[in-house]
């Protein structure tokens, strides 16, 4: 590969002759790893013109570098970085004065992010990955996704691909959400009541930003989705974590005054509890009594392979006080970053203005590809395929858990993709997790889902969305052994 | 198209017989526009099983709906929404109690967004679009972009497509930025010093959030990029707008104390001024004296077809106090939403944590597609093609402006894609803009770039990145006429 001449600059404050400066510039490029063995340098004529020096100066510099084996000449084709050039230094030198700024002072706040779970990014290389929410190559309909993406790259869709939507969304995707996704959850909405987001995480973030602030109180479930905790922690507001039970968030335990209640009624995260109908009504009544809003995270409702999903809480909402969060990532793949918010127009208008300011809009090509994939029925087909496979894996898993006497703390009556587990009191599952990882078994320890000093240490989550059925039994056996070892 | 059975729900609080409820559900679906003429209903057997009612109840409801011409039967293939079914109501009924929530109270803040300029979204239909920053189908290398996207959709890149990067970026894109984009600006950086963002807007937003807060003071240029004004207005901090001159931001006019200085040294937005080398050094010295940071928005540096771009301000930064914002959208297309931040590691770490919390990461497929497009040289080729065309258009434009005696207030010595213009005192260019739009001419009025009560009303911006050369003369003639009319 030829190195573009535009990437060469002489340092304005450099010392020494021009020739020495050029030599140093190239040697530093090689030592920093920027210029690599075998890459072609610009011709001396070109580099001289670019730097504004005479050609002979460049030629002399090249010749010197050749003598020290940084560069090599190939017949008639010019100078290349020599195959014998020194190895790049392991760590390029830091700008000397990086300490001129006191970064502890310069940063206006400290942001913690538990978006990154205790899970290696190369999880797919582990033999027993009980990891949650990752794309399983065996399940994802890559071929049709590709075709839809190619269609969305076509000349006809040039505008959808390239347009700056400013604060708008792809109308085709919005229409599909209104006509197909939401009716399945019992929700009717108008286009002005929907906002496409960069995944459910982004939707929760936008809702929290628009609804919370100084003097406001948020309620979240305990345990709950860790990134929600981070999002709320970064807003100047009061946060109360309310312990969930086997039916999810108990309305009776809500504080007397609160403004926004974050809940996962259809599939509590991480316990998998489904909130029964009477409690949903009680929750809405409790919200009404407090003049509070409810943010419903309806993740994973598509994975209802054991029984049909109950309609969303939002479908019972006559007041317009429920904000609904949906996502396509669970069925498609998490790297997609595509979800949506549904709520009353004044709320959506503000969330849209904030989204425009933060990032403008989710990329047009991804919105259009998803619209095609959904409209052509591939999404529904994928749900069916996943449901069959997850049902099978779940059965294998349940049998294995029973065999080894492991305690299921929550399993979701409708399906889902994980079990919420409980080890004997006194077992620190984060330690067990680390042991298991060395044994090629990946699990999630439960502590990161809890809030408060008294967070139990003996919970864990086992997902079956990314592990083949025939590895489940052995994986569970290793987990059981590790827990036994830890209890001893 | 068949309507999926899952989209039918009986309202839990509905009145009347089951049959009446089913009739009402379907009729409402048709009247709301959710069910459309010619669409097929589920079989009575399927719908009965889904709703948990007897099949005869569904059959009776279907028969009644057929009698009233909501539904029609086609031989052996079942029930369809009739071609004679009533038109959907123009506006579906709002949930009755949307007023149960006082949204003025419920929203914690009012967000204004001037991301949306005074420009119709169907700008491409206008004959003389002097619009800024939009993709010109004649310029964009759609064919190669498509090939790169298809390559990035391949089996080999399955992981890049689907992976949840959490807080990471595509390593291939980061490597390209480090080895090719930044060296052209005279910048050397390590991977830990780069963060991929959802465009330059998102980069500026992240930097402002991480560096500003109560008790901190930001400096921005006046006039300046309108979305930056919104971003700063939404943060609890002091903002000082400093008037720029023909050399950009004057360091001597900086307030005694400030924490973060937002500047566009290579190409002031919107005046096109390039900051000369001595002033850049003075600006860095002034920042050092105040212990302030500098956020450099280096947009459009690729459009340097008249003279080579000066190295970025960041390249002169020995202190690590400059945060650099780059973007691919100007050369590719604005709907891409891909840019980057470069800065010292402590800063990037915080910006990364915030990005993870807000949206996790830019979609993998887009990052990988861009990496291929860049690596295969298409990006550079596109810059060359654009530069030729823009140089030609600029010459045509300059001649036309001269012909009509229009005053250029700023034009950018190195190239760019727009002229910053000034009408005679007293002319309100926002009014002129509205007149011109009705005459199929799109321009930008300048008032939205200014801060403060005394914002001049007689500036405007004319871009030549989306208008063909052969329409420029006539478009400029119409502008000149409209300004003459307004001055009369």
mmCIF file of C-alpha atoms in Angstrom, chain A residues 246 265-268 270-275 299-300 303-307 394 398 408-420 464:
data_model
loop_
_atom_site.group_PDB
_atom_site.id
_atom_site.type_symbol
_atom_site.label_atom_id
_atom_site.label_comp_id
_atom_site.label_asym_id
_atom_site.label_seq_id
_atom_site.Cartn_x
_atom_site.Cartn_y
_atom_site.Cartn_z
ATOM 1 C CA UNK A 246 -42.570 -13.093 42.670
ATOM 2 C CA UNK A 265 -43.882 -5.796 34.050
ATOM 3 C CA UNK A 266 -43.903 -8.428 31.326
ATOM 4 C CA UNK A 267 -40.576 -9.940 32.214
ATOM 5 C CA UNK A 268 -38.884 -8.526 35.268
ATOM 6 C CA UNK A 270 -33.440 -10.124 36.010
ATOM 7 C CA UNK A 271 -35.905 -12.290 37.997
ATOM 8 C CA UNK A 272 -38.155 -13.097 34.991
ATOM 9 C CA UNK A 273 -41.333 -12.496 37.043
ATOM 10 C CA UNK A 274 -44.455 -11.580 35.058
ATOM 11 C CA UNK A 275 -46.734 -9.066 36.738
ATOM 12 C CA UNK A 299 -37.895 -6.178 26.521
ATOM 13 C CA UNK A 300 -37.985 -9.761 25.318
ATOM 14 C CA UNK A 303 -39.686 -14.762 23.491
ATOM 15 C CA UNK A 304 -43.073 -15.985 24.766
ATOM 16 C CA UNK A 305 -42.899 -19.549 23.607
ATOM 17 C CA UNK A 306 -44.535 -21.146 26.638
ATOM 18 C CA UNK A 307 -47.634 -18.969 26.773
ATOM 19 C CA UNK A 394 -34.885 -24.399 28.183
ATOM 20 C CA UNK A 398 -34.367 -27.193 33.409
ATOM 21 C CA UNK A 408 -34.126 -21.589 40.387
ATOM 22 C CA UNK A 409 -35.142 -18.276 41.934
ATOM 23 C CA UNK A 410 -37.154 -17.086 38.928
ATOM 24 C CA UNK A 411 -37.847 -18.643 35.567
ATOM 25 C CA UNK A 412 -40.569 -16.720 33.698
ATOM 26 C CA UNK A 413 -43.821 -18.525 33.066
ATOM 27 C CA UNK A 414 -43.947 -17.463 29.448
ATOM 28 C CA UNK A 415 -40.465 -18.353 28.230
ATOM 29 C CA UNK A 416 -37.649 -15.865 27.978
ATOM 30 C CA UNK A 417 -34.024 -16.716 27.573
ATOM 31 C CA UNK A 418 -32.614 -17.053 31.082
ATOM 32 C CA UNK A 419 -33.028 -18.473 34.572
ATOM 33 C CA UNK A 420 -32.528 -16.362 37.680
ATOM 34 C CA UNK A 464 -29.555 -20.229 27.222
#
